[in-house]
XYZ file of C-alpha atoms in Angstrom:
664
model
C 94.616 59.795 65.285
C 95.448 61.418 68.691
C 94.200 64.946 69.431
C 97.609 66.213 70.632
C 101.093 64.941 71.353
C 102.550 64.625 74.843
C 105.441 66.978 74.141
C 103.193 69.666 72.700
C 100.824 69.370 75.666
C 103.703 69.803 78.118
C 104.960 72.920 76.324
C 101.484 74.457 76.380
C 101.091 73.705 80.093
C 104.406 75.416 80.851
C 103.433 78.466 78.764
C 100.036 78.660 80.427
C 101.641 78.321 83.847
C 103.987 81.238 83.167
C 101.174 83.436 81.852
C 98.791 82.425 84.651
C 101.357 83.292 87.307
C 101.426 86.891 86.140
C 97.660 87.230 86.246
C 97.095 85.572 89.622
C 97.261 87.942 92.590
C 98.076 86.295 95.888
C 97.180 87.448 99.339
C 99.899 88.560 101.713
C 99.589 85.337 103.670
C 100.863 83.203 100.809
C 103.039 85.746 99.022
C 106.242 83.981 100.029
C 105.538 80.870 97.948
C 103.609 80.430 94.726
C 100.478 78.298 94.902
C 100.643 74.960 93.107
C 99.052 74.867 89.646
C 95.763 73.083 89.042
C 94.747 72.195 85.495
C 91.146 72.632 84.390
C 89.540 69.197 84.557
C 87.282 68.280 81.624
C 84.540 65.654 81.567
C 82.465 64.788 78.483
C 78.912 63.497 78.724
C 77.188 61.844 75.773
C 73.441 62.066 76.051
C 71.257 59.258 74.665
C 69.129 59.604 71.547
C 66.069 61.762 72.046
C 63.660 59.087 70.799
C 65.524 56.331 72.640
C 66.705 54.401 69.552
C 69.156 55.184 66.790
C 67.385 55.312 63.473
C 68.817 54.067 60.184
C 68.679 57.569 58.675
C 70.519 59.151 61.578
C 73.211 56.779 62.917
C 75.435 57.823 65.871
C 78.658 59.643 65.067
C 80.358 59.318 68.509
C 81.494 56.196 70.331
C 83.100 55.800 73.726
C 86.264 53.757 74.029
C 86.765 53.691 77.814
C 86.104 55.847 80.868
C 88.414 58.620 79.626
C 88.466 58.519 75.813
C 86.105 58.512 72.841
C 86.260 58.669 69.069
C 84.287 60.481 66.400
C 84.191 60.084 62.618
C 86.588 62.257 60.629
C 84.571 64.461 58.293
C 87.550 64.813 55.923
C 88.078 61.051 55.633
C 85.197 58.765 56.513
C 87.544 55.798 56.861
C 89.350 57.422 59.801
C 88.247 58.539 63.257
C 89.363 61.324 65.575
C 90.266 60.202 69.096
C 89.970 62.441 72.182
C 91.111 61.769 75.722
C 89.758 63.665 78.736
C 89.711 63.337 82.504
C 86.398 61.461 82.366
C 83.922 60.243 79.765
C 80.310 59.400 80.612
C 78.378 57.408 78.048
C 74.705 57.224 77.250
C 73.916 54.984 80.229
C 75.674 57.151 82.824
C 73.472 58.443 85.638
C 73.397 61.824 87.331
C 75.092 60.353 90.398
C 77.963 59.012 88.275
C 78.718 62.475 86.897
C 78.350 64.226 90.230
C 80.293 61.702 92.299
C 83.060 61.262 89.738
C 83.792 64.917 88.839
C 81.996 67.476 91.023
C 81.894 66.085 94.562
C 85.710 65.978 95.068
C 86.105 69.745 94.611
C 83.689 70.700 97.424
C 86.357 70.156 100.076
C 88.345 73.078 98.640
C 85.595 75.492 99.747
C 86.258 74.641 103.401
C 89.922 75.537 102.809
C 88.966 79.047 101.668
C 89.474 78.359 97.957
C 87.193 78.900 94.959
C 85.680 76.265 92.682
C 83.557 76.361 89.547
C 81.535 73.900 87.481
C 80.654 74.820 83.873
C 78.205 72.991 81.624
C 79.185 73.577 77.968
C 77.796 72.296 74.688
C 75.465 72.983 71.762
C 71.780 73.661 72.241
C 69.764 70.539 72.957
C 72.773 68.571 74.256
C 71.457 68.327 77.833
C 73.369 71.029 79.757
C 70.404 72.156 81.873
C 69.480 68.548 82.615
C 73.031 67.912 83.810
C 73.004 70.944 86.118
C 69.396 70.879 87.391
C 68.037 67.446 86.550
C 64.519 66.444 87.602
C 62.818 65.512 90.879
C 63.479 61.845 90.103
C 67.080 62.446 88.917
C 68.561 65.551 90.615
C 71.425 67.218 88.819
C 74.707 68.749 89.919
C 73.243 71.855 91.617
C 70.852 70.181 94.112
C 73.330 67.403 94.924
C 76.166 69.883 95.506
C 74.017 72.054 97.797
C 72.931 69.082 99.892
C 76.514 67.901 100.439
C 77.883 71.411 100.995
C 75.293 72.270 103.646
C 76.006 68.973 105.376
C 79.745 69.719 105.396
C 79.231 73.194 106.848
C 76.992 71.830 109.606
C 79.617 69.275 110.573
C 82.598 71.649 110.426
C 80.807 74.569 112.090
C 79.231 72.705 114.999
C 79.746 73.385 118.690
C 83.295 72.769 119.823
C 84.735 73.230 116.340
C 87.386 75.947 115.786
C 85.517 77.557 112.871
C 82.040 79.093 112.564
C 80.617 78.680 109.039
C 77.816 80.433 107.146
C 76.507 79.920 103.594
C 75.116 82.613 101.246
C 73.650 82.194 97.762
C 73.185 84.466 94.740
C 71.628 83.712 91.367
C 72.077 85.730 88.168
C 71.865 85.459 84.403
C 73.740 87.109 81.525
C 71.138 87.963 78.888
C 72.225 89.937 75.821
C 75.337 91.237 77.625
C 73.324 92.356 80.675
C 73.915 90.991 84.171
C 70.470 90.479 85.752
C 69.751 89.472 89.348
C 67.271 86.576 89.312
C 66.587 86.916 93.053
C 65.571 90.554 92.534
C 64.158 91.150 89.065
C 63.850 94.925 89.667
C 67.593 95.482 90.198
C 68.396 96.155 86.522
C 71.749 95.713 84.780
C 74.585 95.123 87.266
C 78.286 95.837 86.828
C 81.209 93.449 87.309
C 84.155 94.685 89.386
C 87.514 93.350 90.570
C 88.916 93.901 94.050
C 92.522 94.508 95.048
C 93.346 90.791 95.284
C 92.009 89.975 91.816
C 88.686 88.493 92.962
C 85.669 89.106 90.727
C 82.605 90.574 92.464
C 79.262 92.142 91.515
C 78.178 95.086 93.711
C 74.464 95.156 94.452
C 73.914 91.442 93.825
C 71.336 89.963 96.198
C 72.679 87.487 98.757
C 70.409 85.126 100.689
C 71.588 83.178 103.760
C 70.764 79.490 103.683
C 71.061 76.962 106.494
C 69.187 74.018 104.973
C 68.169 72.683 101.588
C 64.612 73.896 102.219
C 65.957 77.464 102.450
C 67.789 76.956 99.171
C 64.657 75.696 97.385
C 62.590 78.589 98.753
C 64.909 81.091 97.034
C 66.091 79.099 94.025
C 62.825 77.776 92.579
C 61.100 81.193 92.150
C 64.346 82.649 90.786
C 64.625 79.837 88.208
C 61.256 80.849 86.784
C 62.694 84.326 86.169
C 65.366 82.948 83.831
C 64.845 83.767 80.158
C 63.875 80.719 78.059
C 62.315 80.364 74.590
C 61.078 77.773 72.126
C 63.074 76.832 69.036
C 62.851 74.010 66.534
C 65.354 71.983 68.560
C 64.103 72.657 72.090
C 60.787 73.818 73.546
C 62.497 75.424 76.571
C 65.831 76.555 75.209
C 68.003 78.636 77.552
C 68.415 82.113 76.121
C 70.942 83.260 78.731
C 73.903 82.055 80.781
C 72.797 81.231 84.347
C 75.281 81.473 87.248
C 74.558 80.215 90.774
C 77.061 81.606 93.291
C 77.380 79.903 96.680
C 79.682 81.618 99.182
C 81.042 79.896 102.303
C 82.301 82.272 105.021
C 84.451 80.899 107.849
C 85.415 82.756 111.033
C 87.822 81.382 113.593
C 86.396 81.352 117.088
C 89.742 81.752 118.894
C 92.805 83.907 118.345
C 94.148 84.979 115.876
C 90.523 85.150 114.558
C 91.243 84.284 110.940
C 88.628 84.611 108.210
C 88.252 82.491 105.087
C 85.964 82.821 102.103
C 85.320 80.170 99.477
C 83.071 80.633 96.440
C 81.419 77.962 94.299
C 80.251 78.914 90.793
C 77.675 76.577 89.215
C 77.287 77.797 85.617
C 74.770 76.644 83.032
C 75.961 78.132 79.747
C 73.589 78.755 76.876
C 74.281 76.550 73.870
C 75.764 77.668 70.599
C 73.109 77.670 67.861
C 72.959 77.247 64.117
C 70.128 79.546 63.102
C 69.500 77.516 59.941
C 68.424 74.549 62.071
C 66.787 76.428 64.937
C 64.789 78.742 62.629
C 65.424 81.781 64.840
C 63.928 85.068 63.698
C 63.457 88.475 65.258
C 64.171 88.434 68.991
C 65.368 84.822 68.957
C 67.900 85.724 66.248
C 69.198 88.597 68.350
C 69.455 86.353 71.407
C 71.374 83.665 69.517
C 73.735 86.331 68.162
C 74.575 87.483 71.699
C 75.028 83.874 72.875
C 77.333 82.918 69.989
C 79.330 86.137 70.417
C 80.005 85.467 74.110
C 80.949 81.832 73.412
C 83.297 83.006 70.643
C 85.061 85.302 73.139
C 85.225 82.353 75.537
C 87.115 80.382 72.880
C 89.480 83.322 72.337
C 90.227 83.445 76.066
C 91.085 79.748 76.132
C 93.343 80.106 73.080
C 95.116 83.135 74.577
C 95.761 81.227 77.807
C 97.136 78.203 75.955
C 99.428 80.330 73.766
C 100.682 82.409 76.701
C 99.668 85.727 75.127
C 100.341 88.879 77.207
C 96.716 90.007 76.889
C 93.771 87.740 77.601
C 90.464 89.244 76.304
C 88.452 88.739 79.496
C 86.786 92.149 79.180
C 85.459 91.545 75.676
C 82.384 89.827 77.114
C 80.431 89.835 80.387
C 80.613 86.036 80.455
C 84.404 85.838 80.216
C 84.748 88.704 82.687
C 82.723 86.692 85.196
C 84.716 83.515 84.417
C 88.066 85.223 84.989
C 88.513 83.265 88.237
C 87.507 79.975 86.620
C 89.742 80.057 83.512
C 93.353 80.995 84.184
C 92.446 82.364 87.629
C 92.308 81.092 91.201
C 89.570 78.440 91.110
C 89.412 74.670 90.856
C 87.465 74.356 87.594
C 85.450 71.486 86.157
C 84.154 71.709 82.575
C 81.360 69.281 81.662
C 81.068 69.216 77.866
C 77.682 67.866 76.750
C 77.464 66.388 73.246
C 74.725 64.747 71.161
C 75.129 61.407 69.356
C 73.024 62.251 66.253
C 74.892 62.754 62.994
C 72.980 65.959 62.258
C 74.778 67.498 65.264
C 78.178 66.389 63.956
C 79.670 69.873 63.428
C 78.444 71.103 66.832
C 79.851 67.971 68.483
C 83.263 68.387 66.863
C 83.341 72.054 67.864
C 82.454 71.217 71.483
C 85.106 68.469 71.656
C 87.791 70.770 70.246
C 86.915 73.455 72.793
C 87.029 70.877 75.598
C 90.409 69.628 74.384
C 91.809 73.168 74.433
C 90.262 73.931 77.820
C 91.959 71.035 79.601
C 95.321 72.665 78.871
C 94.444 75.825 80.819
C 96.341 76.162 84.102
C 94.764 77.750 87.201
C 96.508 78.663 90.441
C 94.077 78.364 93.363
C 95.033 79.933 96.682
C 93.390 80.309 100.070
C 91.424 83.524 100.585
C 92.410 84.098 104.201
C 92.689 87.278 106.235
C 93.131 88.296 109.848
C 90.392 90.109 111.720
C 92.012 93.072 113.430
C 90.450 93.634 116.833
C 91.692 97.068 117.873
C 91.135 97.510 121.598
C 89.447 100.726 122.664
C 91.778 102.746 124.921
C 90.678 103.535 128.474
C 89.488 107.131 128.718
C 91.070 108.894 131.733
C 88.765 110.875 133.963
C 88.794 114.642 134.297
C 90.783 114.476 137.495
C 93.438 112.307 135.831
C 93.792 114.895 133.066
C 94.590 117.552 135.690
C 97.710 117.496 137.769
C 97.708 116.694 141.498
C 97.570 120.356 142.546
C 94.908 121.239 139.968
C 92.784 118.227 140.974
C 92.994 119.282 144.631
C 91.829 122.817 143.807
C 89.103 121.467 141.509
C 87.490 119.543 144.387
C 84.639 121.367 146.014
C 84.620 122.510 149.650
C 82.334 119.650 150.631
C 84.862 117.091 149.409
C 87.664 118.846 151.277
C 85.742 118.846 154.532
C 84.479 115.279 154.325
C 87.717 113.834 153.027
C 88.326 110.248 152.064
C 87.605 107.569 154.673
C 90.177 105.238 153.127
C 93.875 105.938 152.712
C 94.886 107.167 149.326
C 96.174 104.350 147.124
C 99.440 104.611 145.310
C 99.105 106.065 141.831
C 98.733 103.331 139.240
C 101.339 102.975 136.577
C 100.650 103.800 132.973
C 100.594 100.140 132.096
C 97.804 99.503 134.619
C 95.735 102.453 133.426
C 95.921 101.565 129.761
C 96.114 97.784 129.959
C 94.759 96.192 126.754
C 93.327 93.328 128.798
C 90.719 95.595 130.415
C 88.536 95.535 127.279
C 88.565 91.820 126.448
C 84.981 91.350 127.605
C 84.251 88.770 124.917
C 86.692 86.216 126.380
C 85.922 83.492 128.867
C 85.753 84.980 132.418
C 88.178 82.407 133.855
C 90.737 82.989 131.103
C 90.289 86.767 131.393
C 90.871 86.663 135.163
C 94.087 84.698 134.733
C 95.340 87.129 132.102
C 94.537 90.127 134.326
C 96.337 88.515 137.282
C 99.414 87.887 135.142
C 99.255 91.473 133.838
C 99.108 92.889 137.391
C 102.002 90.648 138.437
C 104.166 91.884 135.585
C 103.213 95.484 136.395
C 104.168 95.082 140.066
C 107.622 93.805 139.061
C 108.405 97.128 137.396
C 107.990 96.243 133.738
C 107.396 99.203 131.487
C 104.876 99.701 128.679
C 101.851 97.674 127.676
C 102.037 93.915 128.126
C 100.904 92.369 124.892
C 101.441 88.740 126.049
C 100.767 86.695 122.918
C 99.259 89.610 121.017
C 100.232 89.606 117.297
C 102.845 92.073 116.144
C 100.379 94.256 114.246
C 98.041 94.617 117.238
C 101.024 95.468 119.474
C 101.968 98.315 117.148
C 98.383 99.594 117.174
C 98.270 99.539 120.991
C 101.607 101.324 121.330
C 100.543 103.986 118.851
C 97.263 104.511 120.719
C 99.097 104.917 124.037
C 101.495 107.481 122.566
C 98.609 109.495 121.146
C 96.804 109.492 124.496
C 99.941 110.566 126.370
C 100.456 113.458 123.966
C 96.811 114.443 124.356
C 97.129 114.487 128.162
C 100.256 116.656 127.997
C 98.548 119.016 125.595
C 95.545 119.391 127.896
C 97.789 120.097 130.876
C 99.690 122.801 128.984
C 96.448 124.360 127.834
C 95.118 124.399 131.405
C 98.233 126.183 132.645
C 98.006 128.757 129.851
C 94.373 129.489 130.693
C 95.219 129.938 134.391
C 98.073 132.331 133.591
C 95.858 134.292 131.217
C 93.081 134.711 133.790
C 95.523 135.803 136.482
C 97.140 138.355 134.166
C 93.744 139.736 133.122
C 92.633 140.225 136.721
C 95.869 141.938 137.618
C 95.405 144.520 134.818
C 91.637 145.115 135.230
C 91.139 148.535 136.992
C 87.684 147.603 138.322
C 89.143 144.746 140.311
C 91.769 147.126 141.744
C 89.051 149.368 143.175
C 87.008 146.562 144.702
C 89.785 144.368 146.063
C 93.418 144.489 147.004
C 95.817 143.498 144.177
C 97.762 141.257 146.520
C 94.724 139.086 147.316
C 93.594 136.898 144.389
C 90.605 134.617 144.297
C 91.198 130.891 143.876
C 90.994 129.562 140.373
C 88.033 127.315 141.147
C 86.008 130.296 142.536
C 86.591 132.794 139.786
C 83.589 134.689 138.434
C 81.920 133.114 135.434
C 81.250 135.817 132.862
C 78.828 135.592 129.967
C 80.048 136.581 126.520
C 78.509 139.776 125.189
C 76.445 139.462 122.008
C 77.862 141.030 118.903
C 76.496 144.451 118.016
C 74.960 144.622 114.566
C 74.554 147.790 112.520
C 73.095 148.643 109.136
C 75.219 150.666 106.711
C 73.189 153.702 105.558
C 73.790 155.837 102.453
C 75.630 159.127 102.921
C 72.720 161.082 101.432
C 70.362 159.686 104.072
C 72.689 160.724 106.895
C 72.910 164.260 105.499
C 69.121 164.449 105.110
C 68.643 163.352 108.726
C 71.046 166.075 109.862
C 69.097 168.695 107.822
C 65.668 167.619 109.113
C 66.020 166.287 112.662
C 62.225 165.915 113.059
C 62.055 163.185 110.395
C 61.379 159.776 111.935
C 63.760 157.585 109.968
C 65.599 155.878 112.795
C 67.019 152.723 111.333
C 68.857 151.701 114.545
C 67.950 152.666 118.077
C 70.102 152.201 121.146
C 68.331 150.546 124.015
C 69.564 149.701 127.505
C 69.015 146.228 128.905
C 70.088 144.566 132.124
C 71.586 141.112 132.322
C 72.468 138.925 135.272
C 75.959 137.756 136.134
C 76.435 134.491 137.973
C 79.244 133.890 140.458
C 80.309 130.734 142.194
C 80.875 132.364 145.578
C 78.085 134.987 145.434
C 74.725 134.280 147.001
C 72.766 136.730 144.815
C 73.200 137.385 141.111
C 74.704 140.715 140.116
C 72.952 142.913 137.554
C 74.797 145.000 134.994
C 73.436 147.323 132.343
C 74.275 146.397 128.775
C 73.813 148.296 125.534
C 72.023 146.596 122.664
C 70.576 147.643 119.332
C 67.178 146.964 117.836
C 65.851 147.647 114.342
C 63.131 150.291 113.868
C 61.853 151.764 110.586
C 58.912 153.862 109.517
C 56.102 151.496 108.365
C 55.212 153.845 105.483
C 58.746 153.738 104.122
C 58.842 149.949 104.572
C 55.604 149.519 102.618
C 56.826 151.897 99.943
C 60.052 149.894 99.577
C 58.135 146.651 99.132
C 55.847 148.317 96.554
C 58.882 149.649 94.710
C 60.380 146.129 94.502
C 57.009 144.688 93.383
C 56.701 147.297 90.576
C 60.217 146.549 89.479
C 59.503 142.813 89.399
C 56.351 143.280 87.296
C 57.470 146.046 84.915
C 61.267 146.108 84.920
C 63.436 144.481 82.275
C 66.254 142.055 82.980
C 68.681 144.950 83.085
C 66.492 146.838 85.600
C 66.219 143.746 87.787
C 69.994 143.464 87.918
C 70.076 146.759 89.808
C 68.602 144.938 92.795
C 71.032 143.410 95.222
C 71.569 139.616 95.050
C 69.959 139.492 91.587
C 72.352 138.564 88.803
C 71.923 137.984 85.093
C 70.711 134.386 85.481
C 68.150 135.132 88.185
C 66.932 138.221 86.337
C 66.234 136.116 83.236
C 64.429 133.545 85.377
C 62.205 136.258 86.879
C 61.327 137.724 83.451
C 60.572 134.265 82.054
C 58.383 133.316 84.991
C 56.489 136.645 84.689
C 55.796 136.025 81.000
C 54.575 132.511 81.727
C 52.495 133.028 84.907
C 51.665 136.735 84.865
C 52.614 139.562 87.243
C 53.646 139.043 90.857
C 50.961 139.744 93.460
C 53.419 140.222 96.298
C 57.159 140.243 96.817
C 57.098 136.821 98.537
C 55.939 135.244 95.249
C 59.570 135.464 94.202
C 60.161 132.187 96.080
C 58.102 130.363 93.434
C 60.707 131.132 90.776
C 62.944 128.114 90.201
C 66.451 128.602 91.563
C 65.477 131.091 94.337
C 65.248 129.405 97.747
C 63.692 130.674 100.959
C 67.035 131.651 102.485
C 67.938 133.623 99.364
C 64.526 135.353 99.523
C 65.103 136.399 103.147
C 68.503 137.911 102.409
C 67.058 139.576 99.266
C 64.371 141.383 101.297
C 66.822 142.528 103.990
C 69.251 143.877 101.414
C 66.773 145.707 99.163
C 63.788 146.978 101.209
C 65.891 149.169 103.521
C 67.994 150.449 100.629
C 64.947 151.386 98.498
C 63.236 152.988 101.481
C 66.300 155.114 102.240
C 66.692 156.033 98.575
C 63.037 157.132 98.410
C 63.476 159.405 101.424
C 66.536 161.078 99.908
C 64.838 161.497 96.525
C 61.003 161.529 96.848
C 60.589 161.868 93.081
C-alpha cells in the first residue's frame, strides 16, 4: 500500500510552509517578498550484502521498483508489502558517482548565489553512511567529489575580469556525547552554538582554514578525520561514535560598486547510526555512547514531526545535533537527505524505521534566501589645517614676522568652497586613476557652477546620509573652535587690563599682540600635612624642639617670553618634607610592634587598615611568624604596593607626632 495520500501530503506541506515562514528570518534585501519554498529532497541508497551474496537463512527484505520507489515486506502481514516513493532510489549496483551526480552536485550552484546547502547521511549502524560520504581512494564519496567541483567553480567565477572575488574556508567538528568538539584543533574543548540576528547558526571559536586547492583540503581534513571518535562493535569494526559535520564556507565580495558581499555555507554531515544494543553488544563506554546517539536521533525525529504538524514550538534546542541542523530542517538551506538502508532481514526493524523517517523528512519545507549585505565604505573627512580653523584675521596674526616680511610670491587664490574642501572624491584612492580623475573633474565643474553641498554622484542613499552627517559635525566643530578662540582672547585681554603689575611696567592703552603674549608656566600645587592640635601646642611651648614637618624654601624658576631675548627669573615659594630621623625610626618601630603583637582590634586603629585586612595580617602572622620589617606587609595577600606606600605615609608621621606629644 502507498505510504501517504496526495491530499494528506499537500495539507502537510501547506502547514509546514506556514510554520516555516514564521521561523525563517530574512535579510533586509529580500524583506519585501518571501523566498520561494524548497522541500527537503530525500534519496535512499540500498547497500549490497556484506558477503556479496544473499544467503538462504537471511534473504533480502527490500526490493527496488524503479528509480524513485521501493517496497519492503509488511511485518504485520507477510503477504503484503509497504511501498515508499522518494526523490531518488539507488539500488545495490549504484556507484558513488551516480549518487553524487544525481542528488548532490545540483545543489552546489546555490552556494555561488549566497545560499546555504546541506547533505545529511542517515541510517542505522553498518548501513554504509560513512562510505557514502567519504568513500575510498578507488571510489571517492560525496565529500571529496563536492570539494573538487566547488573549488573548480570558485576558481572559474573568481578569476581575473570577473565581478566577484571568491574565497573558500573549511571547518570540521564532531558532536560526541552532546559536546561540540573541533577536529581541526583538539585542544579547543567543548564549543557553544549561537544564533545571529538573521537566524544563522554559528559556532564561536571554531577553527577555519582557507583552502584554494584540493591538496589544501586534504592537508587539513585527513589529520582531522583521525581525531574523530570511532569504536568497534559486533556489527562494525570502525563504528562512528559521533556525528561529524564538515562546514565549507564560500565568501564572495563584489569588486565594483556597490561592493556587495555574499556568504554561502555547505554542511556535509555524517550522522552516527542508531543502534540496538542487544545486537551490538555495547557495554560500559560504548553503551553510554549509543545512548547519547539514540537520544539525539530521537530529538531529530521529534523536530521533523513538529515541522510536519505545524506546531508552534520546534524542539531544536533539545539536542546539540538538532540545534546545529536548524538551518537544514525547516530553515534556510537546500537540504538533501541520503537514507542508507541494509538489505538483510535481520536489519528489518532498523530499515523500516529509517524509511519512515525519510518519508516524514521529505515533507519538511525550507525557505532558502540569499545571504547578501552591502559593504559600507565610509569616507574619511578631510581634516582642515590650523589656519583654516582660525578666521582670516586670526590667521594673519598667527603668522610669524618672517612670513609677513617674505610674503607670498604668488597671488592669493580665491577661498575654496565647502564642497571642494570636503569632497568625498578626494579619498577614493582605491579606484582606477583614470576613473578617479574624471570624477574629480566632474566634481570641480559642478562646484564652479555654484552647486551647494557635497556631490554624491551615484553614491548610495545611505552613504550620502553618512557624508552629510560628517560634514555637519565638522562644521559645528569649526564654529565651536572659533568661539573658544575668541573667548580665550577676551579673557587674556581682560586679565592684562586688571593686573596691577602690568600697569606699573607698561601703559594701559598699549597692549601686546595676541601672538606675542608672555607664556606663563602653571605653578605647582602646594602640599601640606595636617598635624594634630596637641603637636602644634607642644611646638609652641618648646620652640627649640626640632619637629619641623614642613619647611618653606625659596626657589627660582625661569619664565619664557616670545619677544624677550633673555629668560626672566622669578622667586617662587615651595614646600619640602623634613622630619627628625629618630622620630621616623620610632614611628616605624611602633608600627612593627603593633603588627607583631597587636590584635585585630588594635590593628584597626591604624589608618587604611579595616576589619578584613586586620584579619589577614593576624592570620599571616600566625602562619609565617612575626614581621621583620614594616615592608613585609606587602607579602600579605590583598595588600598591594600602592596600598603599602599610602599606609606608610598615613601612619608613620601620625605615630611619630603622637609619640612626641605623649612620650610614655
